[in-house]
Short mmCIF file of C-alpha atoms and ligand atoms in Angstrom, two decimals:
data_model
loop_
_atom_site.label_atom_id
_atom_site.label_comp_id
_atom_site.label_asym_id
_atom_site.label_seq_id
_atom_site.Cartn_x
_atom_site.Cartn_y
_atom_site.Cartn_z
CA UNK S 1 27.41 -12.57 24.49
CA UNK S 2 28.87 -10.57 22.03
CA UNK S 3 27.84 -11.51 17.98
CA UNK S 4 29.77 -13.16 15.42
CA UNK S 5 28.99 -10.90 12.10
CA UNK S 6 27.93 -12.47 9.28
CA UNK S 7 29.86 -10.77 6.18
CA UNK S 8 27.19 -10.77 3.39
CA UNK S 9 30.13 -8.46 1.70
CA UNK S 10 32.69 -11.17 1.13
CA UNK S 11 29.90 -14.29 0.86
CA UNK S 12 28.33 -12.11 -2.17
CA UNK S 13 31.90 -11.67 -3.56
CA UNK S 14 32.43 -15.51 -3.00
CA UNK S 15 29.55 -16.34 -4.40
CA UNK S 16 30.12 -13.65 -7.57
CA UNK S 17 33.51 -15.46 -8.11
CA UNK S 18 31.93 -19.16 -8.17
CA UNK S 19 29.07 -17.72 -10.62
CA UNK S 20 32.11 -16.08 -13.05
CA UNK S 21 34.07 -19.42 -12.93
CA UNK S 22 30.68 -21.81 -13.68
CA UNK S 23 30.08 -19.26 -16.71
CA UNK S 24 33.43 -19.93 -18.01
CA UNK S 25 32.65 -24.24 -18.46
CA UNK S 26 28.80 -22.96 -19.79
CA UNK S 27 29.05 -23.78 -23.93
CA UNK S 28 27.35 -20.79 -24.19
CA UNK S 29 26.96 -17.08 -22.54
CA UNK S 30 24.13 -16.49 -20.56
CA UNK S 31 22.54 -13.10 -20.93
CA UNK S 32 20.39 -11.09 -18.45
CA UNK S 33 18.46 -8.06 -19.60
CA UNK S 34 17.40 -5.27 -16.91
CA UNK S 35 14.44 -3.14 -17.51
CA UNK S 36 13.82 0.20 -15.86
CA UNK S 37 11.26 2.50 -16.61
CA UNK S 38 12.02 6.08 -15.48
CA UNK S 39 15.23 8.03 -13.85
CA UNK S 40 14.41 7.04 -10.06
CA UNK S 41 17.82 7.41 -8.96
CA UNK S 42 18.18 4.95 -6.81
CA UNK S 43 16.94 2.53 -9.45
CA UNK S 44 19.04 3.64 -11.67
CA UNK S 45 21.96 3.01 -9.29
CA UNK S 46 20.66 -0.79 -9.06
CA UNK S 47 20.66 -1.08 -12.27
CA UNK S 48 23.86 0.28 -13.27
CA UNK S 49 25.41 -2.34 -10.19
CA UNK S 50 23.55 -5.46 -11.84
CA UNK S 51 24.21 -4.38 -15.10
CA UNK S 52 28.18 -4.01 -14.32
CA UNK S 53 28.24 -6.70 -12.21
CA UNK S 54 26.35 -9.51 -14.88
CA UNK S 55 29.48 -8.68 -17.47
CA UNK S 56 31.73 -9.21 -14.65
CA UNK S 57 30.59 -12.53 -14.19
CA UNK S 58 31.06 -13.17 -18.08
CA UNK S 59 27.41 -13.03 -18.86
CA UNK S 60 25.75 -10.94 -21.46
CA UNK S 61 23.52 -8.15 -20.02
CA UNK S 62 20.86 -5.90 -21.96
CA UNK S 63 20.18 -2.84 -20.30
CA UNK S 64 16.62 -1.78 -21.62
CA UNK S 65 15.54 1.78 -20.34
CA UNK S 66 11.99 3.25 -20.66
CA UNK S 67 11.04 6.66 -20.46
CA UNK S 68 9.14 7.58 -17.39
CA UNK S 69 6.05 8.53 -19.04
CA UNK S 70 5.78 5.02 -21.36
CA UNK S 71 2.19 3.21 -21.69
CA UNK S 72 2.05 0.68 -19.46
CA UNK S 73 0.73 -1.14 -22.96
CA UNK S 74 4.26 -0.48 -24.17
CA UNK S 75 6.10 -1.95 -20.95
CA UNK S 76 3.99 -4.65 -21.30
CA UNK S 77 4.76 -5.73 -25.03
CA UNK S 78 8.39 -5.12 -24.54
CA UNK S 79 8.65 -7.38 -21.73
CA UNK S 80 6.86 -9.83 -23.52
CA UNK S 81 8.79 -9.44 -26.57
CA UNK S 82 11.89 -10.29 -24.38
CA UNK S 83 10.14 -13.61 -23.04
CA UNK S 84 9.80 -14.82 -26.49
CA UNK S 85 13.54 -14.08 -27.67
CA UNK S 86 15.63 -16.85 -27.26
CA UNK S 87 18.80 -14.97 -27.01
CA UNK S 88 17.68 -14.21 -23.50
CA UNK S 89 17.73 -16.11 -20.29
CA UNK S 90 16.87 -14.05 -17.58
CA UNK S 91 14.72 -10.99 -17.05
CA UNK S 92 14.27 -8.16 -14.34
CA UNK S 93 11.89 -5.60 -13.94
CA UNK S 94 13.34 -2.85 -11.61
CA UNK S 95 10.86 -2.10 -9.52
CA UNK S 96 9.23 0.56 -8.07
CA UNK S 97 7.30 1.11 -11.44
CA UNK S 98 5.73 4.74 -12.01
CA UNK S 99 2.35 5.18 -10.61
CA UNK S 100 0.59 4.91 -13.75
CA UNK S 101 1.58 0.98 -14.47
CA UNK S 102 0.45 -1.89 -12.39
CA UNK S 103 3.38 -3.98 -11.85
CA UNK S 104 1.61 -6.80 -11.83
CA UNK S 105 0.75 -6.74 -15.15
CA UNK S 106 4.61 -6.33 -16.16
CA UNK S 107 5.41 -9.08 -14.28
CA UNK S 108 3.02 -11.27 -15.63
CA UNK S 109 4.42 -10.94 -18.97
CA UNK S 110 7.79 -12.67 -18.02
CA UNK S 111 8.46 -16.06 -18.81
CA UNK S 112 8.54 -17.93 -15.87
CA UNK S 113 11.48 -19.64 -17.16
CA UNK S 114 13.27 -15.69 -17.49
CA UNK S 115 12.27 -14.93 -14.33
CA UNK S 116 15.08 -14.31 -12.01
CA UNK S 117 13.19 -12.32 -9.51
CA UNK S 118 11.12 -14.92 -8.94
CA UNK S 119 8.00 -12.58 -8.25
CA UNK S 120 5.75 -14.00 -11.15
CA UNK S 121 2.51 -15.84 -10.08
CA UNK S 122 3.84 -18.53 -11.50
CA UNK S 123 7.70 -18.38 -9.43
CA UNK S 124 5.86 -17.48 -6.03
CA UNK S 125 3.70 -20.44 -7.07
CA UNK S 126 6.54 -23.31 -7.54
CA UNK S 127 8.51 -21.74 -4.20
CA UNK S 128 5.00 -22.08 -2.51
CA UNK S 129 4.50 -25.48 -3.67
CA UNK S 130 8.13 -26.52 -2.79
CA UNK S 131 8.70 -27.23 -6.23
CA UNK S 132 11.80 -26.64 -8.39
CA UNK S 133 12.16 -22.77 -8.98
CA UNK S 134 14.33 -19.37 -9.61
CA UNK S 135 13.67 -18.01 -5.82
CA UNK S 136 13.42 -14.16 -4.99
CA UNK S 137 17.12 -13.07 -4.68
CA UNK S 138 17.08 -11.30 -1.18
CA UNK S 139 15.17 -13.92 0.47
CA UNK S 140 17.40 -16.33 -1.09
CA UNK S 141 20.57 -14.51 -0.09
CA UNK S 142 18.95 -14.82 3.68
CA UNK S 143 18.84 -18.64 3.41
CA UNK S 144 22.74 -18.59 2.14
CA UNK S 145 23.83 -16.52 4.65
CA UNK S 146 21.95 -18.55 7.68
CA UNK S 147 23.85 -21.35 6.03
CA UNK S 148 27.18 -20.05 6.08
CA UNK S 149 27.29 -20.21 9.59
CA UNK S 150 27.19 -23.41 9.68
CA UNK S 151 24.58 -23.97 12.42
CA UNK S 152 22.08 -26.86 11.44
CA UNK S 153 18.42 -24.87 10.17
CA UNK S 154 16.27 -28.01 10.76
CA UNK S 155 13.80 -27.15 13.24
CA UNK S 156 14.84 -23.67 14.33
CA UNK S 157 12.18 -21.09 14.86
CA UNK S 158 11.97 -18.26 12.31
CA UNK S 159 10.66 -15.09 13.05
CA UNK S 160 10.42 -12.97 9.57
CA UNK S 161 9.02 -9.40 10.08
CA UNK S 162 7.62 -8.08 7.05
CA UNK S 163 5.14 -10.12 4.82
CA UNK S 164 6.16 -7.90 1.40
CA UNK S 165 5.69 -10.06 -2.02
CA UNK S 166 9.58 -9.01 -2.26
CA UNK S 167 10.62 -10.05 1.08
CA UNK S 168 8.42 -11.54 3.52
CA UNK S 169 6.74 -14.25 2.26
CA UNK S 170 9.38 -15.73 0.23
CA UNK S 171 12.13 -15.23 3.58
CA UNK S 172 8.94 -17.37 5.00
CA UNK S 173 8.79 -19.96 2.27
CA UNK S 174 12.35 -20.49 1.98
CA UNK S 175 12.86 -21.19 5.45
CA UNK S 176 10.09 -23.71 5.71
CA UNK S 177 11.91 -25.39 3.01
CA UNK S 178 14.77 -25.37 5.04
CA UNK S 179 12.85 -27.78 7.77
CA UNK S 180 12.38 -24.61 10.02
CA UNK S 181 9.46 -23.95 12.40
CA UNK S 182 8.45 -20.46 10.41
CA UNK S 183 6.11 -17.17 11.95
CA UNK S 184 5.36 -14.56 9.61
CA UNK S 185 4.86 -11.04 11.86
CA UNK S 186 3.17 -7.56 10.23
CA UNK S 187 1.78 -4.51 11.31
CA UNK S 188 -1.32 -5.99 12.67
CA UNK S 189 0.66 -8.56 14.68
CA UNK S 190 0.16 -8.64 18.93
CA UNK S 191 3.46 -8.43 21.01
CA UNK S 192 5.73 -8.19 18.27
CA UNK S 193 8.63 -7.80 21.09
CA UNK S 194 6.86 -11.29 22.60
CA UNK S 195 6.92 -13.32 19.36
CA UNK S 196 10.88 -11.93 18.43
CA UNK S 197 12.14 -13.15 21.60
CA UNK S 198 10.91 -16.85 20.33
CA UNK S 199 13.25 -16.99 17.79
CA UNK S 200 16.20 -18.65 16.93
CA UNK S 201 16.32 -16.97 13.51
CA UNK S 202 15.40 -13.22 13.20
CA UNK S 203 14.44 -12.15 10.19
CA UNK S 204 13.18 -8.29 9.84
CA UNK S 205 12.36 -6.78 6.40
CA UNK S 206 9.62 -3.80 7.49
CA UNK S 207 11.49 -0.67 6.33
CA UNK S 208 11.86 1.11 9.84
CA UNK S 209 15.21 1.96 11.12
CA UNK S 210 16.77 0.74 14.16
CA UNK S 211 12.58 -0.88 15.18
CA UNK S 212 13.97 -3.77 16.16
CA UNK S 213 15.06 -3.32 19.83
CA UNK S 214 17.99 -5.40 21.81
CA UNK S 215 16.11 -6.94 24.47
CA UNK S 216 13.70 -8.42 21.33
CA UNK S 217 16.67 -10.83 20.44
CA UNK S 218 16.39 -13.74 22.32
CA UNK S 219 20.34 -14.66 23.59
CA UNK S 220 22.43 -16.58 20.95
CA UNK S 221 20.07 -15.73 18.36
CA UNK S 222 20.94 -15.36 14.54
CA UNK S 223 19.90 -11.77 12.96
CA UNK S 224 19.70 -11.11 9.56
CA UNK S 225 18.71 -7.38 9.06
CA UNK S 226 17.25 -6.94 5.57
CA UNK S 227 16.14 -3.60 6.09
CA UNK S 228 18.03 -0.93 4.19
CA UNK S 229 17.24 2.81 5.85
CA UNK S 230 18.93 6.01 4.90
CA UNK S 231 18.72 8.35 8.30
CA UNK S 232 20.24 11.38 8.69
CA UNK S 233 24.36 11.45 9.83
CA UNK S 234 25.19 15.07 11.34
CA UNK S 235 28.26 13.07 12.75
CA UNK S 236 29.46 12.98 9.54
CA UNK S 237 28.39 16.51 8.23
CA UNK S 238 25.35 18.74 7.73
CA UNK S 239 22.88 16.85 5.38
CA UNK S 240 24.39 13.68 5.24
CA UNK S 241 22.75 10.37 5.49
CA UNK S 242 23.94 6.96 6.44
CA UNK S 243 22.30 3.07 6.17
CA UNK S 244 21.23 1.70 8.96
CA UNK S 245 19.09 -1.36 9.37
CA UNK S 246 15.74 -2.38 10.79
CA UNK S 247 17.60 -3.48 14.21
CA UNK S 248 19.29 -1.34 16.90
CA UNK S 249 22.56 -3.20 16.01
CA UNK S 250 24.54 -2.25 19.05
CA UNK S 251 22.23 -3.86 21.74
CA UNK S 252 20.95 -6.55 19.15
CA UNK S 253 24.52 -7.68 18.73
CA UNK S 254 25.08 -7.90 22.61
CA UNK S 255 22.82 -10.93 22.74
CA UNK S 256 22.63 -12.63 19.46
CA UNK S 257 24.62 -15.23 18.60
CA UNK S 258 25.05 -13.78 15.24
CA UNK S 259 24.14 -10.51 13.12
CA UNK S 260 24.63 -9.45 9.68
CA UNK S 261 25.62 -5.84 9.56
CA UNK S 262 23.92 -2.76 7.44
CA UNK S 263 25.04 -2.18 4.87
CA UNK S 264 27.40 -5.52 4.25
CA UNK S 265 24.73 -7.66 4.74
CA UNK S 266 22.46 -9.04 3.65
CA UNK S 267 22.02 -6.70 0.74
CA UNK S 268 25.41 -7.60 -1.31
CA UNK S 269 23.38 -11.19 -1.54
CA UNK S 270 20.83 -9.85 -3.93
CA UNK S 271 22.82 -8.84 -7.07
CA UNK S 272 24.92 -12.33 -6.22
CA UNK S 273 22.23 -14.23 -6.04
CA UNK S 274 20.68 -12.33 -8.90
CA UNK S 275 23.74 -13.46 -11.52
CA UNK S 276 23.17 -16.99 -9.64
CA UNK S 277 19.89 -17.41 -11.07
CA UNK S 278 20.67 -16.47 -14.56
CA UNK S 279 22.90 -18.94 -14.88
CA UNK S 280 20.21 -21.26 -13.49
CA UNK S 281 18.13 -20.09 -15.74
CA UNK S 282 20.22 -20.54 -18.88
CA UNK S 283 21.16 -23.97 -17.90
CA UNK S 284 17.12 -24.97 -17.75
CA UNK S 285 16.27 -23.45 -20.60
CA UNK S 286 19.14 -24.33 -23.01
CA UNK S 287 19.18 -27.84 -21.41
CA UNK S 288 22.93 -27.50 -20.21
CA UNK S 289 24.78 -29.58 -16.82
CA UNK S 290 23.63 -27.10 -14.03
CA UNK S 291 26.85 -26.60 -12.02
CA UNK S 292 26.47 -26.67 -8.69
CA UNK S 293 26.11 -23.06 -6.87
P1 NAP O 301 7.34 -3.26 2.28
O1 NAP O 301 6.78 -3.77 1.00
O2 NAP O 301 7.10 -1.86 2.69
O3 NAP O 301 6.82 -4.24 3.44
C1 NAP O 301 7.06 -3.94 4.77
C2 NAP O 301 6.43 -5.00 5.64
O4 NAP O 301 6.72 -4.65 7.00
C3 NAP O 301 4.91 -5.09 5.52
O5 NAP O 301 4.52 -6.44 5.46
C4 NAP O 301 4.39 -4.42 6.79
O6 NAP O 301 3.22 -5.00 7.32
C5 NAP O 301 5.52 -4.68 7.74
N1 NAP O 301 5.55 -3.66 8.78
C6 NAP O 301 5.61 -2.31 8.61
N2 NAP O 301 5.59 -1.69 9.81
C7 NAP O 301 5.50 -2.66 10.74
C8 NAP O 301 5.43 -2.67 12.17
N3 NAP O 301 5.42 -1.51 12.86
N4 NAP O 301 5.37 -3.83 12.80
C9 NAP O 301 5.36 -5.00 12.11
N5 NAP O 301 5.43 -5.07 10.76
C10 NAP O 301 5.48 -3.90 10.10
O7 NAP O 301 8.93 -3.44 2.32
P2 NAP O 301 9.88 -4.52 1.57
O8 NAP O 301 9.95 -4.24 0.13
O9 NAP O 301 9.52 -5.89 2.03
O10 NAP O 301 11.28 -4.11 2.22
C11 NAP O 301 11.53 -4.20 3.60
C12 NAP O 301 12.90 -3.64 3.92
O11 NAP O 301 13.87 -4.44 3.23
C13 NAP O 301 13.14 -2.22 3.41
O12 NAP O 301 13.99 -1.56 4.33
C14 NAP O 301 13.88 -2.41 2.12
O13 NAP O 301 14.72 -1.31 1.79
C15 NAP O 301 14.69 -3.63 2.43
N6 NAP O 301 15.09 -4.40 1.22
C16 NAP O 301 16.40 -4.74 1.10
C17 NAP O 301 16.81 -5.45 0.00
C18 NAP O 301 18.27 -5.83 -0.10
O14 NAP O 301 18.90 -6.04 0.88
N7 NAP O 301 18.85 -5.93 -1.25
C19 NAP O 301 15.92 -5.84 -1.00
C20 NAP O 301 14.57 -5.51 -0.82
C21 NAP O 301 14.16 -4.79 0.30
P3 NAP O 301 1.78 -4.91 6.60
O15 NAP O 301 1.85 -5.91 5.49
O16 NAP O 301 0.83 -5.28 7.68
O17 NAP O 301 1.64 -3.50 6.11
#
């Protein structure tokens, strides 16, 4: 069997498009603002993408950056000072933070309401408890993208690799939501290889390139690769680097039934499903008709 790919590239820039046009019949703007503490660049080339992309989508966006060495006391009240201002919907944190600050504690000062992550206690508590929620954004962008295919998630078996706060458990949660039969795997777990081959649903977020093996993917089976791994690319010159996954694509994509590619997976999903939520957000908050997205 050869895979059908899943093309988290042009479902993000669906789903992008759908968020612009809902904005447009809002009575109001919603507005996002980003913090980042630091110059990590990679960070700071997520947050210039959400940034750009949040005023594509016709929303307001607040780009708040911290020097590296600011008191976590500082991060703190600043988040905290953008829960309480009304002019603002949605919050994000980019994380990693700097060593010095316990994330925790940042997170903890955004509204639940705000929070478009969805890693407060309070969101991981309401997506725990099945109750009404702004869900982590990759995760999320998993469930849509299982969805698209159109095959019926009731009772499959879900295999998620990875058991991350960012990742993990929420891929876990939302697919139990979803009526599926759910096994969360992590570095302690026996015949890994064993338990893959049981699912219908594959769902690896560990952060190891190309761990995932071909003969792990049970035939027919639906792969979506969150893992995002720079490795080196002498085929394309000395000291380059390419993305590559946590699966070994070729052989995974000889025997599933389908496979989202790296990159143009799964990780487009996040910044669309990132704008998604602050219009969520906004709607809850300002007590507007939630359009449907
Ligand atoms: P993380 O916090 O490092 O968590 C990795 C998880 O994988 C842990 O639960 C760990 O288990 C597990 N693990 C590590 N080695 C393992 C092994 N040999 N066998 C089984 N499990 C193993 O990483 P993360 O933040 O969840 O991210 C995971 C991947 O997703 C990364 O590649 C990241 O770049 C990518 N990612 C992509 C997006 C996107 O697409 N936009 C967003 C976020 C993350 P233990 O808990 O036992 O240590």
């Amino acid at each position: 069997m050869s895979a059908r790919i899943i093309d988290g590239k042009a479902i993000a820039a669906d789903l992008r498009a759908r968020v612009g046009e809902a904005v447009k019949t809002l009575p109001g703007q919603p507005a996002l603002a980003v913090v980042i503490v630091g110059d990590d660049p990679a960070s700071q080339v997520y947050v210039r993408s959400k940034v750009k992309e949040t005023a594509a989508a016709g929303m307001r966006s607040l780009h708040v950056e911290l020097p590296v060495d600011t008191p976590e006391a500082d991060v703190v009240a600043r988040v905290k000072a953008l829960s309480d201002d009304p002019a603002i919907d949605g919050i994000l944190v980019q994380l990693p933070l700097p060593a010095h600050i316990d994330a925790q504690r940042v997170l903890d000062a955004i509204d639940p309401d705000k929070d478009v992550d969805g890693l407060t206690d309070a969101g991981a508590g309401r997506l725990a408890l099945g109750r009404p929620g702004l869900r982590p954004c990759t995760p999320y962008g998993c469930v849509i993208l299982a969805k698209s295919t159109g095959e019926k998630l009731a009772g499959k078996n879900v295999v998620v690799l990875g058991r991350s706060i960012l990742v993990g458990r929420p891929a876990a949660m939302l697919f139990l939501l979803e009526d599926c039969t759910v096994t969360i795997a992590h570095s302690k777990t026996r015949d890994l290889a064993g338990l893959c081959r049981t699912a219908d649903i594959l769902v690896p977020a560990i952060g190891r390139p190309h761990f995932v093996q071909g003969d792990w993917v049970r035939e027919g089976a639906m792969v979506l690769d969150v893992g995002i791994n720079r490795v080196p690319a002498p085929e394309k010159g000395e000291g380059k680097t390419r993305l590559v996954g946590d699966v070994d694509y070729e052989p995974a994509a000889e025997r599933a039934g389908w496979i989202t590619p790296v990159p143009g997976g799964v990780g487009p999903m996040t910044i669309a499903c990132l704008l998604r939520n602050t219009v969520l957000a906004a709607c809850v908050r300002r007590g507007w008709k939630t359009p449907a997205l």
